[in-house]
Short mmCIF file of C-alpha atoms and ligand atoms in Angstrom, two decimals:
data_model
loop_
_atom_site.label_atom_id
_atom_site.label_comp_id
_atom_site.label_asym_id
_atom_site.label_seq_id
_atom_site.Cartn_x
_atom_site.Cartn_y
_atom_site.Cartn_z
CA ALA A 16 0.17 0.10 -0.13
CA THR A 17 1.06 3.24 -0.55
CA HIS A 18 2.46 5.77 2.22
CA THR A 19 1.28 8.81 0.69
CA LEU A 20 2.76 10.93 3.69
CA LEU A 21 6.72 9.26 3.47
CA ASN A 22 6.55 9.43 -0.31
CA SER A 23 6.11 13.60 0.03
CA LEU A 24 8.94 13.52 2.49
CA LYS A 25 11.49 11.55 0.75
CA ALA A 26 10.50 13.79 -2.85
CA ASN A 27 11.00 16.57 -0.54
CA LYS A 28 7.09 18.13 -1.22
CA THR A 29 5.58 19.24 1.56
CA ALA A 30 2.85 17.41 2.76
CA PHE A 31 -0.25 19.02 3.91
CA GLY A 32 -2.63 17.25 6.10
CA VAL A 33 -5.78 17.41 8.25
CA TRP A 34 -7.05 16.92 11.72
CA LEU A 35 -9.59 14.34 12.03
CA THR A 36 -11.41 15.04 15.78
CA LEU A 37 -14.79 12.99 15.28
CA PRO A 38 -14.94 9.86 15.62
CA GLY A 39 -17.15 7.43 12.48
CA LEU A 40 -15.61 5.48 9.86
CA PHE A 41 -17.67 7.07 7.08
CA HIS A 42 -17.06 10.46 8.60
CA ALA A 43 -13.16 9.47 7.95
CA ARG A 44 -13.26 8.29 4.80
CA THR A 45 -15.65 11.01 3.61
CA VAL A 46 -12.40 13.64 5.02
CA ALA A 47 -9.95 11.16 3.05
CA GLN A 48 -12.37 11.68 0.04
CA ALA A 49 -12.45 15.25 0.39
CA SER A 50 -9.22 16.67 -1.52
CA PRO A 51 -6.30 14.46 -3.87
CA ASN A 52 -4.08 16.85 -2.18
CA ILE A 53 -4.33 15.17 1.33
CA SER A 54 -0.74 13.20 2.01
CA TRP A 55 -1.81 12.14 5.25
CA ILE A 56 -4.70 12.13 8.32
CA CYS A 57 -4.14 12.56 11.95
CA ILE A 58 -6.40 11.12 14.08
CA ASP A 59 -6.54 12.93 17.62
CA SER A 60 -6.94 10.88 20.19
CA GLU A 61 -4.97 12.89 22.93
CA HIS A 62 -7.94 16.33 22.10
CA GLY A 63 -9.63 14.62 19.58
CA LEU A 64 -12.58 12.56 20.25
CA VAL A 65 -11.59 9.08 18.67
CA PRO A 66 -10.65 6.78 21.28
CA LEU A 67 -7.59 5.26 20.89
CA VAL A 68 -9.44 1.63 21.83
CA PRO A 69 -11.03 0.32 19.77
CA SER A 70 -11.66 3.53 17.29
CA ALA A 71 -8.44 4.29 16.66
CA ALA A 72 -7.32 1.43 14.41
CA GLU A 73 -11.10 1.09 12.77
CA THR A 74 -10.86 4.59 11.56
CA VAL A 75 -6.97 3.99 9.97
CA ALA A 76 -8.24 1.00 7.97
CA SER A 77 -11.16 3.13 7.04
CA ILE A 78 -8.69 6.08 5.83
CA HIS A 79 -6.36 3.49 3.55
CA GLY A 80 -9.47 2.06 2.19
CA ALA A 81 -11.13 5.16 1.53
CA VAL A 82 -9.55 6.39 -2.17
CA ASP A 83 -9.77 3.80 -4.94
CA GLY A 84 -6.37 3.55 -6.93
CA THR A 85 -2.41 3.02 -5.26
CA ALA A 86 -2.53 6.65 -3.42
CA GLY A 87 -4.51 8.17 -0.72
CA PRO A 88 -3.28 9.80 2.83
CA SER A 89 -0.94 8.18 4.68
CA ALA A 90 -3.50 7.71 8.87
CA ILE A 91 -1.64 9.39 11.24
CA VAL A 92 -2.23 8.82 14.99
CA ARG A 93 -1.66 11.16 17.79
CA ILE A 94 -1.80 9.26 21.25
CA PRO A 95 -3.42 10.13 24.09
CA ALA A 96 -0.16 10.09 26.78
CA THR A 97 2.06 12.56 26.91
CA GLY A 98 6.10 11.98 26.47
CA ALA A 99 6.13 12.32 30.12
CA SER A 100 3.83 9.30 30.67
CA ASP A 101 4.77 5.85 30.85
CA SER A 102 1.75 4.91 29.01
CA THR A 103 3.08 6.14 25.51
CA SER A 104 4.94 2.89 24.99
CA TRP A 105 1.64 1.00 25.21
CA GLN A 106 0.00 3.72 22.97
CA ILE A 107 2.37 3.88 20.06
CA LYS A 108 2.21 -0.29 20.44
CA TYR A 109 -1.32 -0.03 19.96
CA ALA A 110 -1.33 2.47 17.16
CA LEU A 111 1.23 0.95 14.97
CA ASP A 112 -0.62 -2.44 15.38
CA ALA A 113 -3.74 -0.77 14.11
CA GLY A 114 -1.72 0.02 11.01
CA ALA A 115 -0.58 3.35 11.35
CA ARG A 116 1.78 4.75 9.43
CA GLY A 117 2.97 6.85 11.56
CA VAL A 118 2.60 8.54 15.09
CA ILE A 119 2.64 12.14 17.06
CA VAL A 120 3.89 12.22 20.62
CA PRO A 121 2.09 14.94 22.81
CA MET A 122 4.81 16.96 24.56
CA VAL A 123 7.79 15.35 24.40
CA SER A 124 10.44 17.48 25.99
CA THR A 125 14.06 15.61 26.77
CA ALA A 126 15.60 13.54 24.43
CA GLU A 127 15.67 10.65 26.75
CA LYS A 128 11.95 10.38 26.05
CA ALA A 129 12.86 11.20 22.45
CA ARG A 130 14.76 8.38 22.49
CA GLU A 131 12.08 5.82 23.99
CA VAL A 132 9.39 6.59 21.89
CA ALA A 133 12.23 6.25 18.66
CA SER A 134 12.61 2.12 20.77
CA ASP A 135 8.85 1.39 21.10
CA CYS A 136 8.19 2.23 17.75
CA ARG A 137 11.09 0.05 16.05
CA PHE A 138 10.76 -3.55 16.43
CA PRO A 139 14.50 -5.16 17.44
CA PRO A 140 17.33 -5.09 16.52
CA ILE A 141 16.52 -1.18 16.16
CA GLY A 142 14.30 -0.88 19.07
CA ARG A 143 11.71 -2.34 21.51
CA ARG A 144 8.23 -2.76 19.83
CA GLY A 145 6.56 -6.08 20.22
CA PHE A 146 5.26 -8.42 18.15
CA GLY A 147 1.88 -9.82 17.75
CA SER A 148 -0.64 -8.04 16.22
CA PRO A 149 -2.15 -10.66 12.63
CA PHE A 150 -3.70 -7.80 11.04
CA THR A 151 -1.46 -4.67 10.07
CA GLN A 152 0.94 -7.74 8.48
CA GLY A 153 -2.29 -9.33 6.81
CA ASN A 154 -3.43 -6.47 5.51
CA TRP A 155 0.24 -5.71 4.11
CA GLY A 156 0.16 -8.67 2.78
CA LEU A 157 3.60 -9.73 3.54
CA SER A 158 5.60 -12.53 5.67
CA THR A 159 6.71 -11.91 9.33
CA ALA A 160 10.56 -11.19 8.46
CA ASP A 161 8.98 -8.95 5.77
CA TYR A 162 7.28 -7.20 7.76
CA LEU A 163 9.00 -6.23 10.43
CA THR A 164 11.49 -4.76 8.38
CA SER A 165 8.70 -2.88 5.74
CA ALA A 166 7.29 -1.35 9.30
CA ASN A 167 10.84 -0.25 10.66
CA GLY A 168 11.35 0.93 7.58
CA SER A 169 8.19 2.86 6.97
CA VAL A 170 7.44 4.17 9.94
CA VAL A 171 7.87 8.18 10.51
CA VAL A 172 8.00 9.01 14.26
CA MET A 173 7.09 12.82 15.38
CA VAL A 174 7.22 14.42 18.24
CA GLN A 175 5.60 17.13 19.88
CA ILE A 176 7.70 20.15 20.64
CA GLU A 177 5.77 22.56 22.57
CA THR A 178 7.27 23.27 26.42
CA PRO A 179 9.84 25.68 27.46
CA GLU A 180 12.23 22.52 28.86
CA ALA A 181 11.89 20.87 24.60
CA VAL A 182 12.90 24.18 23.42
CA LYS A 183 15.90 24.15 25.82
CA ASN A 184 16.57 20.91 24.74
CA VAL A 185 15.29 21.02 21.08
CA LYS A 186 18.65 20.25 19.17
CA GLU A 187 19.31 17.38 21.21
CA ILE A 188 15.72 16.30 20.64
CA ALA A 189 16.43 16.82 17.24
CA ALA A 190 19.22 14.56 16.83
CA VAL A 191 17.80 11.50 18.16
CA ASP A 192 18.09 8.35 16.03
CA GLY A 193 14.58 7.57 14.81
CA ILE A 194 13.35 10.78 15.79
CA ASP A 195 12.11 11.94 12.24
CA VAL A 196 10.07 15.02 12.41
CA LEU A 197 9.68 17.90 15.07
CA PHE A 198 5.99 18.63 15.49
CA ILE A 199 5.43 22.23 16.77
CA GLY A 200 2.49 22.42 18.53
CA PRO A 201 1.92 26.41 18.03
CA TYR A 202 -1.14 26.72 21.18
CA ASP A 203 0.49 24.12 23.65
CA LEU A 204 3.86 26.08 22.38
CA SER A 205 2.57 29.80 23.28
CA ILE A 206 0.56 28.91 26.07
CA SER A 207 3.27 27.24 27.92
CA LEU A 208 6.05 29.87 27.50
CA GLY A 209 3.32 32.66 29.24
CA TYR A 210 2.25 34.05 25.63
CA PRO A 211 -1.33 33.57 24.83
CA PRO A 212 -2.53 31.56 21.89
CA PRO A 213 -2.09 32.29 18.04
CA SER A 214 -5.42 34.30 16.80
CA PRO A 215 -4.42 33.27 14.35
CA ASP A 216 -0.87 33.73 14.28
CA PRO A 217 1.43 33.42 17.44
CA HIS A 218 2.90 36.28 19.36
CA PRO A 219 6.36 37.06 17.69
CA GLU A 220 8.21 36.32 19.95
CA VAL A 221 6.98 32.64 20.29
CA GLU A 222 7.17 33.23 16.38
CA LYS A 223 10.98 33.50 16.76
CA ILE A 224 10.96 30.10 18.47
CA ILE A 225 8.59 28.58 16.17
CA GLN A 226 11.46 29.52 13.61
CA GLN A 227 14.49 28.55 15.86
CA ILE A 228 12.76 25.07 16.02
CA LEU A 229 12.68 24.33 12.12
CA TYR A 230 16.23 25.81 11.84
CA SER A 231 17.32 22.88 14.67
CA ALA A 232 15.41 20.46 12.91
CA HIS A 233 17.03 21.09 9.30
CA ASP A 234 20.11 21.69 11.00
CA ALA A 235 19.52 18.02 12.52
CA GLY A 236 18.77 16.75 9.14
CA LYS A 237 14.90 16.08 10.03
CA LYS A 238 12.62 17.03 8.75
CA CYS A 239 9.47 19.85 11.03
CA ALA A 240 5.52 19.97 10.95
CA ILE A 241 3.36 22.41 12.07
CA PHE A 242 -0.22 22.73 13.03
CA CYS A 243 -2.10 25.61 10.77
CA ILE A 244 -5.65 26.07 10.96
CA SER A 245 -6.20 27.96 7.31
CA GLY A 246 -5.16 27.27 3.66
CA SER A 247 -3.49 30.68 3.21
CA GLN A 248 -1.67 29.90 6.91
CA SER A 249 -0.33 26.80 5.18
CA ALA A 250 0.78 28.41 2.31
CA ARG A 251 2.82 30.89 4.40
CA ARG A 252 4.31 28.09 6.21
CA ALA A 253 5.14 26.16 3.17
CA THR A 254 6.86 29.02 1.84
CA GLU A 255 9.27 28.87 4.98
CA GLY A 256 10.26 25.31 4.53
CA PHE A 257 8.09 22.89 6.59
CA ASP A 258 8.13 19.60 5.26
CA ILE A 259 4.41 18.62 6.96
CA ILE A 260 1.90 21.04 7.16
CA ASN A 261 -1.81 20.52 9.46
CA VAL A 262 -4.29 22.47 7.35
CA THR A 263 -7.53 22.34 8.59
CA SER A 264 -9.50 20.34 10.86
CA ASP A 265 -12.57 17.77 10.47
CA THR A 266 -14.55 20.38 12.98
CA GLY A 267 -13.07 23.72 11.60
CA ALA A 268 -13.56 23.24 8.18
CA MET A 269 -17.13 22.33 8.70
CA SER A 270 -18.18 25.52 10.97
CA GLU A 271 -16.58 27.50 8.09
CA GLY A 272 -18.33 26.06 5.46
CA ILE A 273 -21.48 26.00 7.13
CA ALA A 274 -20.95 29.45 7.97
CA ARG A 275 -20.22 30.21 4.82
CA GLN A 276 -23.18 28.84 2.98
CA LEU A 277 -25.58 30.21 5.26
CA SER A 278 -23.70 33.38 5.10
CA SER A 279 -24.41 33.39 1.48
CA ALA A 280 -28.45 32.09 1.78
CA THR A 281 -28.67 34.83 4.02
CA ALA A 282 -26.48 38.08 2.28
C1 LIG B 250 -0.91 22.36 19.63
O1 LIG B 250 -0.71 23.22 19.10
O2 LIG B 250 -0.57 22.77 20.83
C2 LIG B 250 -1.32 21.43 18.69
O3 LIG B 250 0.00 20.44 19.54
C3 LIG B 250 -2.00 20.90 17.84
O4 LIG B 250 -3.02 20.78 18.44
#
């Protein structure tokens, strides 16, 4: 199966994505089919209402099966546990067993935690991910040996940089082997640093830090991702050099679309 996000990254093309905050297989499928330009969809089990167990697994399958032909968005899961929690290991295991092409782990603030995340995402001898689930291996149609190699070689591991401690440690986190992407959460980053939330753009002081994180990721040979809330904001971030950009969310786009249609109906 095609891994559209990974293909975009390898081709150095900006990978635009959409955030999924609501559950439902037909909902996920509708979002996945909305545009051929969606490279990835984040199933948000942290703040969204898609429970990690058991809905994320079905949602992953629904997204991957949504688009006929070879391409379609890569399903990514944002796990609920933060990098500071012991639950990250089993939640990453669950997400990847479900067939997610990558994970986003919130609030990873030290290189030590980043190393644990990188290890949780890959089978031995590289990491410590346990093997057992037959489902994704079955869907991929691979022997066990080939599945282990393919999964290790294709998983996209993203950690969120969104605390003052993470900013302090950003170079060390970026340098961790097996961390592929630093993912900036502008909302948590702003409020944890004592600034107001973006409205819609971040405070200029936060903006400076965002640019430093982007620089640190690229300096370490890693990719950098950021959460945006509109197409125009995303286009600007693409010009700045961000590799992975969230463009909108299911709920955000739905509310805007409804409001726009109603305002033209009542104008
Ligand atoms: C943030 O901006 O804090 C995020 O994690 C995006 O939802």
